Coordinates of C-alpha atoms in Angstrom, one line a residue:
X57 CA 125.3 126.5 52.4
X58 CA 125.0 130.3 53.4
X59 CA 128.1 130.7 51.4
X60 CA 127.0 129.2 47.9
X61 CA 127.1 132.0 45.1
X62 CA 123.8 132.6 43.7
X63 CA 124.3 132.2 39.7
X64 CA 123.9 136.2 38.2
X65 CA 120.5 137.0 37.6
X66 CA 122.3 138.4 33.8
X67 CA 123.3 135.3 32.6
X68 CA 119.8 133.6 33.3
X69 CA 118.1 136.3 31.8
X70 CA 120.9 136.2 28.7
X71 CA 119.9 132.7 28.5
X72 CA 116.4 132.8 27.9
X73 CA 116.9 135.7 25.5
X74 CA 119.1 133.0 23.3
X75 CA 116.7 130.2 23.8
X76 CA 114.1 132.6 22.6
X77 CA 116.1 133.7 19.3
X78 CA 117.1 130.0 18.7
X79 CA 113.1 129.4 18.8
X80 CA 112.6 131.9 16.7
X81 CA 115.4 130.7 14.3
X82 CA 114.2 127.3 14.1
X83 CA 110.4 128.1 13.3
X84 CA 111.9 130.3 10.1
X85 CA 113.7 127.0 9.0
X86 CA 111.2 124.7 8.8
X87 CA 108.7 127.5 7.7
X88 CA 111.7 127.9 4.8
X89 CA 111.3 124.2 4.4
X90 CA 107.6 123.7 4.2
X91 CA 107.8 126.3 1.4
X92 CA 110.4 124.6 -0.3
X93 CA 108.9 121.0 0.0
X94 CA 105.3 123.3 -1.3
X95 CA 106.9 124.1 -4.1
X96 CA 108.3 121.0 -5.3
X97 CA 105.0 119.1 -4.5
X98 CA 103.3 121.8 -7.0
X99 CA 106.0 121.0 -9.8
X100 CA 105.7 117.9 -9.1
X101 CA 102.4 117.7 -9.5
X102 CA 102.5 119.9 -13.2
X103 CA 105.5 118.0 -14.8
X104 CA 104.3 116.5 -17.8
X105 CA 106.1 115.2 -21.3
X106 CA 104.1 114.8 -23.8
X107 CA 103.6 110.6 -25.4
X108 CA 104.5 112.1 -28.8
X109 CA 108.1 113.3 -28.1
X110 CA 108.5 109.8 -26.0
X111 CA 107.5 107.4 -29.2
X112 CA 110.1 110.2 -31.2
X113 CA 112.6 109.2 -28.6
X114 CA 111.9 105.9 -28.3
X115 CA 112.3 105.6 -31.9
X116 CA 115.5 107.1 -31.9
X117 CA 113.5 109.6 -34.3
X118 CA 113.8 113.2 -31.8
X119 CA 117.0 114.3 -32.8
X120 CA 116.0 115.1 -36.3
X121 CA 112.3 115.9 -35.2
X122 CA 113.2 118.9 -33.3
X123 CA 116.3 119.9 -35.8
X124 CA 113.8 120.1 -38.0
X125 CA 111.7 122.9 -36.0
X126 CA 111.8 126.2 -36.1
X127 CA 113.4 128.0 -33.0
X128 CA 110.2 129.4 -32.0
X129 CA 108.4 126.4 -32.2
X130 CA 110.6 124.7 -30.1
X131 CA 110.4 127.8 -27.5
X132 CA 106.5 126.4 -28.0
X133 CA 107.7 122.8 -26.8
X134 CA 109.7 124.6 -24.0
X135 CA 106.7 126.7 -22.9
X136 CA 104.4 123.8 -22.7
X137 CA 107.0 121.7 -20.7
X138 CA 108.2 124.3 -18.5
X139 CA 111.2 124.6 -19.9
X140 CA 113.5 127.5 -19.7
X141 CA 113.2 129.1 -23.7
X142 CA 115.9 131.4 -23.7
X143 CA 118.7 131.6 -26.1
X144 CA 119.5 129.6 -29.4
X145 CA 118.3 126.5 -31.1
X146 CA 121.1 125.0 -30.6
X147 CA 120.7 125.0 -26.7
X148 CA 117.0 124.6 -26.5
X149 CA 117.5 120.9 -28.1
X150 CA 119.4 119.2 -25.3
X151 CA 116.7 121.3 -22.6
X152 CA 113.8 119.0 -24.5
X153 CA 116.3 116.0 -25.0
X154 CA 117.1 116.1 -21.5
X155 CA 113.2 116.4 -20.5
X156 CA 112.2 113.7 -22.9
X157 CA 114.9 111.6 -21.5
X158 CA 113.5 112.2 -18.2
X159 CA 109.5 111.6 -19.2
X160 CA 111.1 108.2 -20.4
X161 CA 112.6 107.2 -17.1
X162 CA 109.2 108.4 -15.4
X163 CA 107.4 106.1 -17.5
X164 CA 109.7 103.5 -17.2
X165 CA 109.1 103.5 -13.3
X166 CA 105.4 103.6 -13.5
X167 CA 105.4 100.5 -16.0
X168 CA 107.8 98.6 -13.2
X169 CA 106.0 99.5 -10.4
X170 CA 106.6 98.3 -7.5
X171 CA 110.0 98.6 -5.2
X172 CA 112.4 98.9 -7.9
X173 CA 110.2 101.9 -10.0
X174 CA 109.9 103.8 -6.8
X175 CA 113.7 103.4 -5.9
X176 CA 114.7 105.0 -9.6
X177 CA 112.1 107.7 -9.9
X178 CA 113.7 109.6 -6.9
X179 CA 116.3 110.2 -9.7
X180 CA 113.8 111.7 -12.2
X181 CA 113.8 115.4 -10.7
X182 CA 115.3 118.0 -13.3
X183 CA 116.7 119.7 -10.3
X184 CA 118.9 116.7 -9.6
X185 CA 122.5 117.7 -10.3
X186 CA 124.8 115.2 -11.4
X187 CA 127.0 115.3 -8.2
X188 CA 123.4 115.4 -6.5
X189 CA 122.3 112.1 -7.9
X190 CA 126.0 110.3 -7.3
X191 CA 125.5 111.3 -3.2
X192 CA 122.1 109.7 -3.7
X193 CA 123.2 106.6 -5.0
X194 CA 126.1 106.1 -3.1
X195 CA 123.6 107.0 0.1
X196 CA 120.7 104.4 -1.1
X197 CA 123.3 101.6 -2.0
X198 CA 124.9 101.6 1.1
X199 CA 120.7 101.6 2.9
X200 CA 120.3 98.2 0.5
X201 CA 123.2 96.5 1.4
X202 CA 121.4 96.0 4.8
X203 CA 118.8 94.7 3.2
X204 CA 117.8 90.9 4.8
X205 CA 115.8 89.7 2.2
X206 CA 117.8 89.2 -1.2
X207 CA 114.7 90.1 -3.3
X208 CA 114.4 93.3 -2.5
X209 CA 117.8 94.1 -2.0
X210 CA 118.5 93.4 -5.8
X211 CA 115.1 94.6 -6.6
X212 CA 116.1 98.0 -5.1
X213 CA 119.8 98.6 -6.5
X214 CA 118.4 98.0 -10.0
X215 CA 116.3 100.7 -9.2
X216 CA 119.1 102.8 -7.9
X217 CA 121.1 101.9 -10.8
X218 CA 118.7 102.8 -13.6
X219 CA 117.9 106.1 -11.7
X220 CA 122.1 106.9 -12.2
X221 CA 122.2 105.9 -15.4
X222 CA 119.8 108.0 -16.8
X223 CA 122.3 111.2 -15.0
X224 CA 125.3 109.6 -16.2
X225 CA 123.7 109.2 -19.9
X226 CA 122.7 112.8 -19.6
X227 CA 125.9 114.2 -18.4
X228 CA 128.1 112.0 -21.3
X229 CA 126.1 113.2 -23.7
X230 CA 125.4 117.1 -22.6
X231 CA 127.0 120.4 -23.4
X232 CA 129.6 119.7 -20.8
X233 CA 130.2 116.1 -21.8
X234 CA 133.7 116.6 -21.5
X235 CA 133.9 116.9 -18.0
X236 CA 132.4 113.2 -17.8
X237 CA 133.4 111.1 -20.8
X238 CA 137.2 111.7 -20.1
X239 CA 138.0 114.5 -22.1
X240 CA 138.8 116.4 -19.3
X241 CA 137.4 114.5 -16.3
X242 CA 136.1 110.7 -15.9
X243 CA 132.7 111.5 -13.5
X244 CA 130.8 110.0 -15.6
X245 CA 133.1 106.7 -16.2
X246 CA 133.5 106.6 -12.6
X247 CA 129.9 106.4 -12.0
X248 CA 129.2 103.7 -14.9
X249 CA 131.6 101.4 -13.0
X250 CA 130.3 102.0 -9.4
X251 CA 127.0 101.2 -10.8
X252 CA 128.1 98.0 -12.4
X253 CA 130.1 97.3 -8.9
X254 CA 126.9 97.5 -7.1
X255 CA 125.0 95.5 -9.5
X256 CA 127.3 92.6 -8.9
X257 CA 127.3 92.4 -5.4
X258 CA 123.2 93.0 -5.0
X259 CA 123.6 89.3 -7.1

C-alpha cells in the first residue's frame, strides 16, 4: 500500500556495518584458532622422553636416579625435554616425574593400538589440567555409552579410564596432593571412583 513505511535507510545501512564487524570478528577467531591448533601440532610433533628415564620408571628406579643428580644436570634433562628449568631441585623432580609418567602412558597407547590406545592418549597432553581431563572423561563416557556394539564400547572406556588415571595418579601424588587425596579436598578420590563406576557398567 501507498501508506506502508519504508524501513529507515539508517538502520539498513547500521546493519550491514554490524554484519561487516561480526565478519571481521569471526575471521580473527578462527585465524586465533588455526594458530593455536599450529602450535600444538608443532609440540606435538617435538615431545619426546627419552627410553632411559622410562626403564628408570618402569623399574621403580627414577626417584633415586634423579635425587641423585645435580640441579644442573637435571635443568639438562629439563632442557632436552622441554621442560620448564627454573627454580630448585626439589621442584624440578616432579616436572621430569610428571613427563616420565606421561612418555609411559604415550608408550602404553602406541603398544595397545587400536581404539582403546587412541581413546587414552588424548589424555597425554602436559597442558591437560586436572579439572580439564575430568570434563574430558566425563564428556567421552557419556559419547561411549551410546555405543551399539559392546566391544568397542568397553574397548573405549578402558581407554578413557587409563587416560584419567594417569591425571588422578599425577595429582595424588604432586606438590598439591592435598587438594586430591583428602587432606583438604577428595578430587582425586572422586575421580578414582567415577572411573571404576564407568568401568562396571562398560561390562
Amino acid at each position: 500500500p501507498a501508506s506502508a513505511k519504508k524501513p529507515p535507510q539508517a538502520s539498513k545501512k547500521r546493519a550491514l556495518e554490524v554484519s561487516a564487524e561480526d565478519r571481521k570478528l569471526l575471521a580473527a577467531a578462527k585465524k586465533k584458532q588455526a594458530t593455536k591448533k599450529a602450535k600444538e601440532e608443532a609440540k606435538e610433533d617435538g615431545w619426546h622422553c627419552s627410553e632411559e628415564l622410562i626403564e628408570l620408571y618402569e623399574k621403580d628406579a627414577i626417584w633415586q636416579h634423579l635425587r641423585d643428580l645435580t640441579t644442573d644436570f637435571l635443568k639438562g634433562i629439563c632442557m632436552d625435554h622441554n621442560i620448564p628449568r627454573t627454580g630448585a631441585k626439589y621442584k624440578l623432580i616432579p616436572l621430569i616425574i610428571r613427563h616420565v609418567e606421561e612418555g609411559v602412558l604415550r608408550k602404553e597407547c602406541a603398544t595397545d593400538g587400536g581404539t582403546r590406545g587412541s581413546v587414552a592418549k588424548s589424555f597425554a597432553k602436559g597442558a591437560l589440567t586436572f579439572k580439564g581431563a575430568r570434563a574430558l572423561f566425563v564428556k567421552l563416557v557419556k559419547e561411549f555409552a551410546t555405543l551399539p556394539d559392546a566391544a568397542e564400547r568397553m574397548e573405549s572406556v578402558f581407554g578413557a579410564a587409563r587416560g584419567m588415571d594417569y591425571h588422578v595418579h599425577a595429582a595424588i601424588t604432586g606438590n598439591d596432593a592435598k587438594q586430591y587425596n583428602g587432606s583438604r579436598g577428595e578430587a582425586g578420590l572422586d575421580m578414582q571412583r567415577a572411573i571404576a563406576r564407568a568401568l562396571y557398567e562398560a561390562l
